[in-house]
mmCIF file of C-alpha atoms and ligand atoms in Angstrom:
data_model
loop_
_atom_site.group_PDB
_atom_site.id
_atom_site.type_symbol
_atom_site.label_atom_id
_atom_site.label_comp_id
_atom_site.label_asym_id
_atom_site.label_seq_id
_atom_site.Cartn_x
_atom_site.Cartn_y
_atom_site.Cartn_z
ATOM 1 C CA UNK A 1 -48.648 179.132 70.078
ATOM 2 C CA UNK A 2 -51.998 178.400 71.694
ATOM 3 C CA UNK A 3 -54.688 177.367 69.232
ATOM 4 C CA UNK A 4 -56.577 180.478 68.219
ATOM 5 C CA UNK A 5 -53.514 182.711 68.243
ATOM 6 C CA UNK A 6 -52.755 185.057 65.367
ATOM 7 C CA UNK A 7 -49.213 186.417 65.184
ATOM 8 C CA UNK A 8 -48.146 189.144 62.788
ATOM 9 C CA UNK A 9 -44.834 188.545 61.034
ATOM 10 C CA UNK A 10 -44.141 192.027 59.637
ATOM 11 C CA UNK A 11 -40.894 191.168 57.799
ATOM 12 C CA UNK A 12 -42.729 188.551 55.771
ATOM 13 C CA UNK A 13 -45.953 190.544 55.363
ATOM 14 C CA UNK A 14 -47.994 187.645 56.686
ATOM 15 C CA UNK A 15 -49.784 186.317 59.751
ATOM 16 C CA UNK A 16 -49.081 182.954 61.300
ATOM 17 C CA UNK A 17 -52.397 181.627 62.544
ATOM 18 C CA UNK A 18 -52.647 178.782 64.955
ATOM 19 C CA UNK A 19 -55.974 177.151 64.086
ATOM 20 C CA UNK A 20 -58.343 175.400 66.462
ATOM 21 C CA UNK A 21 -57.539 171.983 64.988
ATOM 22 C CA UNK A 22 -53.888 172.433 66.034
ATOM 23 C CA UNK A 23 -52.576 173.262 62.569
ATOM 24 C CA UNK A 24 -50.884 176.443 61.301
ATOM 25 C CA UNK A 25 -51.589 178.568 58.262
ATOM 26 C CA UNK A 26 -49.634 181.585 56.962
ATOM 27 C CA UNK A 27 -51.999 184.256 55.643
ATOM 28 C CA UNK A 28 -51.128 187.210 53.440
ATOM 29 C CA UNK A 29 -52.029 190.505 55.062
ATOM 30 C CA UNK A 30 -53.302 191.989 51.802
ATOM 31 C CA UNK A 31 -57.066 192.240 51.459
ATOM 32 C CA UNK A 32 -58.378 190.296 48.462
ATOM 33 C CA UNK A 33 -60.716 193.189 47.645
ATOM 34 C CA UNK A 34 -58.323 196.006 46.716
ATOM 35 C CA UNK A 35 -55.172 195.077 48.560
ATOM 36 C CA UNK A 36 -55.243 197.135 51.763
ATOM 37 C CA UNK A 37 -53.227 195.792 54.653
ATOM 38 C CA UNK A 38 -55.632 193.970 56.986
ATOM 39 C CA UNK A 39 -55.090 194.020 60.761
ATOM 40 C CA UNK A 40 -56.173 191.233 63.123
ATOM 41 C CA UNK A 41 -58.796 192.429 65.629
ATOM 42 C CA UNK A 42 -58.117 190.492 68.813
ATOM 43 C CA UNK A 43 -61.423 191.474 70.420
ATOM 44 C CA UNK A 44 -63.584 190.519 67.463
ATOM 45 C CA UNK A 45 -61.365 187.536 66.655
ATOM 46 C CA UNK A 46 -61.365 188.392 62.976
ATOM 47 C CA UNK A 47 -59.389 190.295 60.373
ATOM 48 C CA UNK A 48 -61.095 193.625 59.695
ATOM 49 C CA UNK A 49 -60.123 195.582 56.590
ATOM 50 C CA UNK A 50 -59.960 199.329 57.325
ATOM 51 C CA UNK A 51 -60.700 200.287 53.710
ATOM 52 C CA UNK A 52 -64.163 198.909 52.908
ATOM 53 C CA UNK A 53 -64.948 196.725 55.890
ATOM 54 C CA UNK A 54 -64.367 193.198 54.622
ATOM 55 C CA UNK A 55 -63.828 190.728 57.448
ATOM 56 C CA UNK A 56 -62.125 187.341 57.450
ATOM 57 C CA UNK A 57 -61.868 184.572 60.003
ATOM 58 C CA UNK A 58 -58.676 182.993 61.252
ATOM 59 C CA UNK A 59 -58.458 180.638 58.277
ATOM 60 C CA UNK A 60 -58.767 183.650 55.951
ATOM 61 C CA UNK A 61 -62.356 182.861 54.970
ATOM 62 C CA UNK A 62 -64.531 185.863 54.028
ATOM 63 C CA UNK A 63 -67.116 186.720 56.688
ATOM 64 C CA UNK A 64 -68.209 190.073 55.244
ATOM 65 C CA UNK A 65 -67.940 191.341 51.631
ATOM 66 C CA UNK A 66 -66.999 193.241 49.474
ATOM 67 C CA UNK A 67 -64.081 190.770 49.389
ATOM 68 C CA UNK A 68 -65.200 187.565 47.723
ATOM 69 C CA UNK A 69 -62.035 185.476 47.970
ATOM 70 C CA UNK A 70 -60.300 184.193 51.136
ATOM 71 C CA UNK A 71 -57.002 185.840 52.091
ATOM 72 C CA UNK A 72 -54.132 184.403 50.068
ATOM 73 C CA UNK A 73 -51.814 182.008 51.904
ATOM 74 C CA UNK A 74 -48.167 181.016 51.781
ATOM 75 C CA UNK A 75 -46.947 177.418 51.811
ATOM 76 C CA UNK A 76 -45.653 176.337 55.229
ATOM 77 C CA UNK A 77 -43.456 173.346 55.970
ATOM 78 C CA UNK A 78 -41.858 171.980 59.094
ATOM 79 C CA UNK A 79 -38.134 171.419 59.321
ATOM 80 C CA UNK A 80 -36.332 170.485 62.544
ATOM 81 C CA UNK A 81 -39.336 171.576 64.553
ATOM 82 C CA UNK A 82 -39.461 175.005 62.918
ATOM 83 C CA UNK A 83 -42.254 176.424 60.800
ATOM 84 C CA UNK A 84 -40.785 177.615 57.514
ATOM 85 C CA UNK A 85 -42.836 179.879 55.287
ATOM 86 C CA UNK A 86 -42.191 180.230 51.574
ATOM 87 C CA UNK A 87 -43.064 183.875 50.954
ATOM 88 C CA UNK A 88 -41.985 183.927 47.306
ATOM 89 C CA UNK A 89 -45.567 183.808 46.069
ATOM 90 C CA UNK A 90 -48.943 184.205 47.775
ATOM 91 C CA UNK A 91 -51.338 181.462 46.684
ATOM 92 C CA UNK A 92 -54.917 182.265 45.721
ATOM 93 C CA UNK A 93 -57.766 179.952 46.690
ATOM 94 C CA UNK A 94 -61.546 179.820 46.593
ATOM 95 C CA UNK A 95 -61.981 178.222 50.007
ATOM 96 C CA UNK A 96 -60.079 177.002 53.036
ATOM 97 C CA UNK A 97 -58.799 173.461 52.769
ATOM 98 C CA UNK A 98 -56.763 171.668 55.465
ATOM 99 C CA UNK A 99 -54.040 171.009 52.895
ATOM 100 C CA UNK A 100 -53.194 174.733 53.132
ATOM 101 C CA UNK A 101 -52.119 174.341 56.763
ATOM 102 C CA UNK A 102 -49.535 172.136 58.515
ATOM 103 C CA UNK A 103 -49.318 170.320 61.829
ATOM 104 C CA UNK A 104 -46.258 170.391 64.054
HETATM 105 FE FE1 FES B 1 -60.288 195.541 51.932
HETATM 106 FE FE2 FES B 1 -61.665 196.901 50.123
HETATM 107 S S1 FES B 1 -59.540 196.698 50.266
HETATM 108 S S2 FES B 1 -62.412 195.785 51.799
#
């Protein structure tokens, strides 16, 4: 994907985000406020929660409260040129860190 692309993966309940530094992060679609499913707004280039208006950037970072924690993420690894996402457990975090994303 082009950097800046956000692709919904409905079966896995996550988004694969292609970040501007060329890496990929898999974000949970559940809002960290009260768990609503958060859609990506292509025009605004942010995730906008329909329930209480929290917004998140492409790395999952909070832009607008009431959410206080970034979107959870799933570990991604690369095998034979494929991005594999371990969806067994969403991981909580306090901030984005490049170690949460992978490079092809
Ligand atoms: Fe998303 Fe409340 S559940 S802002």
